[in-house]
Amino acid sequence: MPRRRTSSSSSSRGSTTGTTAPRNRTPQPVRIRRRSFGDFVKAFFAFVALAVLLVGVPGALATQIGWPLPNGVPSLDWLQQEITVDTFLNILTVVVWLAWAQFTACVLVEMKAALSGVGVPGRVPGAGPSQLLARQLVAALLLVGATAASFAPGLSQLGQSGYDANQKPAAAAAQQTPGLFAQQQEQAADTAAALAGQASHAASHADAGGSTAKQGDTKYYRIQPPEGRHHDSLWEIADRHLGDGRRYQEIFELNKDRIQPDGSKLSEASLIRPGWIMEMPGDARGGELVEMPDEAPNVSPDVQQQISDYALTGDHAQGGGAGGSGAQGGGHEHAGGGPSASQVSLPEQRPAPDSGHQQATGVDAESGSSFGLPEALLTAPLLAAGLLGALGRRRRQALWQSAFGAVGGRRGMEPPTPSGDAQDVQDALLVGADPEGVRLLDRSLRGLAASLAEESRALPVVYAAWLSNGDLHLQLAQPAGKPPAPWQQGQDQTFWMLSRTDAERYEDVDTAAPYPGLVSLGTMDDSRLLLNLEAVPGIVSLSGREADRAAVFASVAAELATNGWSDRMTITLVGFGQDLTPLAPNRIRHLEDVEALVETMEAETRQRRGALGAAGHDSVLTGRTGPAQHTRWAPHLVLLAAQPSAEDAVKLAELAADAGRLGIGYLVGTETGDLPGAAWEMEITGQGKLLAPLLGLELDAQLLPVAQQRAVVELFVDADPENRPEGGPANRPPFLVDISEQGRPAVYARLVGPYEIIGLDTPDGERSALLHEALALLLLHREGVHPRVLSSALWPRGVTDDVRGALLDRLRDWLGADPDGTPRLGTDSSGRLTLAKSVVSDLDVLRSLYHEATQGKGVDSRAVRGRLLTDALVLVRGPLLADRPEGRYRWLGHEIVDAQLPLLVADTGLALCEFHMEKNRAEKAIEALNAALRTAPADERLWHELLRATHATGDTSRLTALATDLIGRSGARGLPPRTEALLDELLPTWRDAIAAVG
């Protein structure tokens, strides 16, 4: 199980509390609340109101109106009677009776919860406003009693809108939502270290000033009732009075299992109650917040007696702990600030498999060197995989869009070679990306959704996902029963776990992505956290310096826009990120200010509520599985980087109150860290740490700094063919071969078809396949290959410096040197590996021949053009690296050469066809087209020219046979419209002829 940060480990990073300790959310001391005259006045009026509503209303109805319903079973004639004033009054009376009954039920439910102190009040169906009124009246009535302190905020909040429930920090949210938060398991190794530190700390204080067992020297603290929406916690008590919130464990150990004034016991650091007494370490400071049992003039005699009685308990008074483990009695428990009170907790992990490799994280296994590549992308495998996949799709789309351009004048055949920061970022994406991890995550989530749908079970609400040592852990908002196989129960009922071995057995399923709002936030103890933004019950706030916040927001936006585990979604960026739109124009939307956001989200919130109601769903999750899954219910995620004004913050809080159910997520930046409606609060430090003390999280944040952000956008913009100049250098291959007799290469590799190498001896041993693969990668990238890119392609799970160095030495020895002594494997000024011009592949020759035929000497000489095109087509022996062994060359998935080669072959076949048709040599043209179709069978242009060339032969039966073959190849989709139109032109009777043939 991974180790959580301890006080000692944390302090080693620096002693300043500005970056490591949580901010005290209550600047002024929390004073013990005394009952005032106003409290008694409020209680009196609450009693009068309850008496009127509970007794006066039914009494008035009974005496003034009487029984409104018929005394017997009405006949059918009753339905045809005229509606009189009495009938209307009777109907209205029934409605009032029902409303009274509902309100009475609310009062009983709230009263029971207040008096018993167990859990939170149950929800009376359809009684939102009524139950809120009942809660406030009961709270005011009980305000003068001992129970009210932990029951309700008070009458001052009566009339506030429903977003109050989501304005609480995580600790308060835990109090109001039963079963919502997972209780983290105690971590033995970490606890042992913490206890050792505490023992040393206690011993030092005992030597200096005497034992804390002496009652007169011991300090005590009384847990305060909620002030507004803020609840006290052990973390904040330690932060205020010990100077470091991480010392909360010392307070916990001093008070664990001791009998509290209400008869219950402290069993977990996260569960504390107002009115409890806490013995404090001897160095506690803090004025009147820390009380001495014999010197407490500012508290009532009852509290003094409670402190004195509590001082008689504990190890120093009883010779041992109090023995109990659970909370006895029914106090109203609420989550404190210790790590156990988290909505998001670190899952238990199994040991990493001993595979001899390291999961691809972008950092060398031993040296940690990044070779100058951007570290932010090297350590973000899911983000890098999403960006790399989206960039590849954009480049392929540009290739196919240009496929119908003029032959010889094509734009986009060769994407521009990036340089500078863009080249470094592209290399970092290649190194850091984990496409296999993305694929497994996507299949696992969709497989889970499909399994639950088969069992007619709803999707559970998932707050977070953890990727740990290849295993996937889902943290549920509340227990959801036994997970479907092969999923297993995790460390408790709020964790579902799927091992990597089981995940690899999943196949693609046709179901909607269940949790498209998951996004990576960072890592903690080798576990990567993905937060489900659309499921958070309120706003997620992020504080910190503006530049640091911007890096987090850019990372979140980029991953949401390009991730591989989502279908459709809308990402609204407010006040930032306009330049991020090229990453995913169909997903990203930019708004200038909060005013436009509020207007937009008010309309969408109303629309989603209405749509859910009309569909009969209680949340978007139930709309993603089962009969209604076609609706998809795509999430809408709002990223607001700048802190909104107080008025706008209240409006956003109102909108976010029901956002989790509607599939809308809000991530809002704040300078102060205090934001209404914030369910989860996080802080990004200048050292790249993402802190959420009340959630028990300290992550190494996933960032996308502004320089890398610009470089990523540059790659996407350059991939758009519309941004390239017509003709010119964009059409020139990156490496042209001397195709004359004098340009014979020293080493010739045949990649188009079966892989063969001419001019080199075959390496001995098992390293031969590795050397061949390395050479193929270098041949496909004549612009140069970063050593990290080469090693990550050959060893996707990581490799050490010495292994990579040994491979490069063997590769240099194998390739040898040119006659002038120049090594055939060299490095350029940036340190990237390059091949000498004497090392050539058939793909280089094919590109050079086509370029020379269409843009070089062949332009002015028909004979030269025909010879060059014929020679080029002869080189084509099949698909790229046709006989590559299974499991190797996986890096080809990142390349677009598999799309470039068919287009290049098709263009060559079309150019040679045109050359022959100019002299009416239809048979030669057909021969050239058939040769090209063997490598590019899906290119519609080749089939069109083949139909025209066959028509030129005048053989109608041959043309009919070709049309029949085309129809058979098209399958259930049928012929493309353009192909049908061409057949109508060339062979008007083709439909009848094909039907006759059968």
mmCIF file of N, CA and C in Angstrom, residues 10 94 98-99 135 251 269 272-273 314 345 354 375 397 435 437 491 699 778 795 822 841 960 963 967-968:
data_model
loop_
_atom_site.group_PDB
_atom_site.id
_atom_site.type_symbol
_atom_site.label_atom_id
_atom_site.label_comp_id
_atom_site.label_asym_id
_atom_site.label_seq_id
_atom_site.Cartn_x
_atom_site.Cartn_y
_atom_site.Cartn_z
ATOM 1 N N SER A 10 7.011 15.735 4.700
ATOM 2 C CA SER A 10 6.497 16.973 4.185
ATOM 3 C C SER A 10 7.374 18.127 4.573
ATOM 4 N N VAL A 94 -58.793 19.684 0.507
ATOM 5 C CA VAL A 94 -58.008 18.442 0.399
ATOM 6 C C VAL A 94 -56.537 18.765 0.166
ATOM 7 N N LEU A 98 -53.390 17.785 2.598
ATOM 8 C CA LEU A 98 -52.195 17.055 2.130
ATOM 9 C C LEU A 98 -50.924 17.835 2.437
ATOM 10 N N ALA A 99 -50.960 19.161 2.219
ATOM 11 C CA ALA A 99 -49.783 19.975 2.520
ATOM 12 C C ALA A 99 -49.476 19.939 4.013
ATOM 13 N N ARG A 135 -37.074 22.299 9.159
ATOM 14 C CA ARG A 135 -35.734 22.161 9.741
ATOM 15 C C ARG A 135 -35.339 23.431 10.483
ATOM 16 N N ILE A 251 -3.175 15.018 18.299
ATOM 17 C CA ILE A 251 -4.419 15.254 19.039
ATOM 18 C C ILE A 251 -5.267 13.989 19.047
ATOM 19 N N ALA A 269 -10.026 9.934 13.166
ATOM 20 C CA ALA A 269 -9.617 11.335 13.161
ATOM 21 C C ALA A 269 -10.579 12.208 12.377
ATOM 22 N N ILE A 272 -15.506 14.036 14.424
ATOM 23 C CA ILE A 272 -15.549 14.790 15.665
ATOM 24 C C ILE A 272 -16.887 15.504 15.753
ATOM 25 N N ARG A 273 -17.287 15.845 16.986
ATOM 26 C CA ARG A 273 -18.614 16.410 17.190
ATOM 27 C C ARG A 273 -18.519 17.661 18.046
ATOM 28 N N GLY A 314 -8.546 8.692 29.976
ATOM 29 C CA GLY A 314 -7.317 8.631 29.205
ATOM 30 C C GLY A 314 -6.302 7.698 29.809
ATOM 31 N N SER A 345 -10.174 9.192 -1.674
ATOM 32 C CA SER A 345 -9.131 8.587 -0.861
ATOM 33 C C SER A 345 -8.313 7.644 -1.698
ATOM 34 N N ASP A 354 6.352 -7.624 -11.195
ATOM 35 C CA ASP A 354 7.804 -7.626 -11.418
ATOM 36 C C ASP A 354 8.079 -8.035 -12.853
ATOM 37 N N GLU A 375 8.980 18.317 -19.210
ATOM 38 C CA GLU A 375 8.664 17.339 -18.182
ATOM 39 C C GLU A 375 7.161 17.217 -17.955
ATOM 40 N N GLN A 397 -6.964 13.266 -41.316
ATOM 41 C CA GLN A 397 -8.099 13.946 -41.922
ATOM 42 C C GLN A 397 -7.633 14.933 -42.982
ATOM 43 N N PRO A 435 -0.984 5.081 -24.871
ATOM 44 C CA PRO A 435 -2.237 4.761 -25.566
ATOM 45 C C PRO A 435 -2.859 3.459 -25.111
ATOM 46 N N GLY A 437 -2.843 2.339 -22.039
ATOM 47 C CA GLY A 437 -3.566 2.659 -20.816
ATOM 48 C C GLY A 437 -4.893 3.326 -21.098
ATOM 49 N N GLN A 491 -11.067 -1.915 -1.256
ATOM 50 C CA GLN A 491 -10.724 -1.931 0.161
ATOM 51 C C GLN A 491 -11.948 -1.760 1.048
ATOM 52 N N LEU A 699 -1.141 16.010 -4.207
ATOM 53 C CA LEU A 699 -0.775 15.419 -5.487
ATOM 54 C C LEU A 699 0.376 16.166 -6.133
ATOM 55 N N LEU A 778 14.084 5.059 -37.788
ATOM 56 C CA LEU A 778 14.955 6.129 -38.276
ATOM 57 C C LEU A 778 14.720 6.406 -39.757
ATOM 58 N N TRP A 795 10.903 0.229 -26.211
ATOM 59 C CA TRP A 795 10.558 -0.269 -24.877
ATOM 60 C C TRP A 795 9.460 0.631 -24.309
ATOM 61 N N THR A 822 32.759 8.790 -42.277
ATOM 62 C CA THR A 822 31.631 9.391 -41.573
ATOM 63 C C THR A 822 30.684 8.294 -41.093
ATOM 64 N N SER A 841 15.767 4.035 -48.073
ATOM 65 C CA SER A 841 14.692 3.038 -48.119
ATOM 66 C C SER A 841 13.937 3.157 -49.431
ATOM 67 N N THR A 960 -19.646 -4.203 -67.072
ATOM 68 C CA THR A 960 -20.678 -4.734 -66.182
ATOM 69 C C THR A 960 -20.059 -5.621 -65.103
ATOM 70 N N ALA A 963 -18.516 -3.403 -62.533
ATOM 71 C CA ALA A 963 -19.537 -2.804 -61.679
ATOM 72 C C ALA A 963 -20.053 -3.821 -60.661
ATOM 73 N N ILE A 967 -19.894 -3.512 -56.550
ATOM 74 C CA ILE A 967 -21.046 -3.643 -55.657
ATOM 75 C C ILE A 967 -20.775 -4.691 -54.580
ATOM 76 N N GLY A 968 -20.145 -5.793 -54.969
ATOM 77 C CA GLY A 968 -19.816 -6.822 -53.987
ATOM 78 C C GLY A 968 -18.838 -6.318 -52.940
#
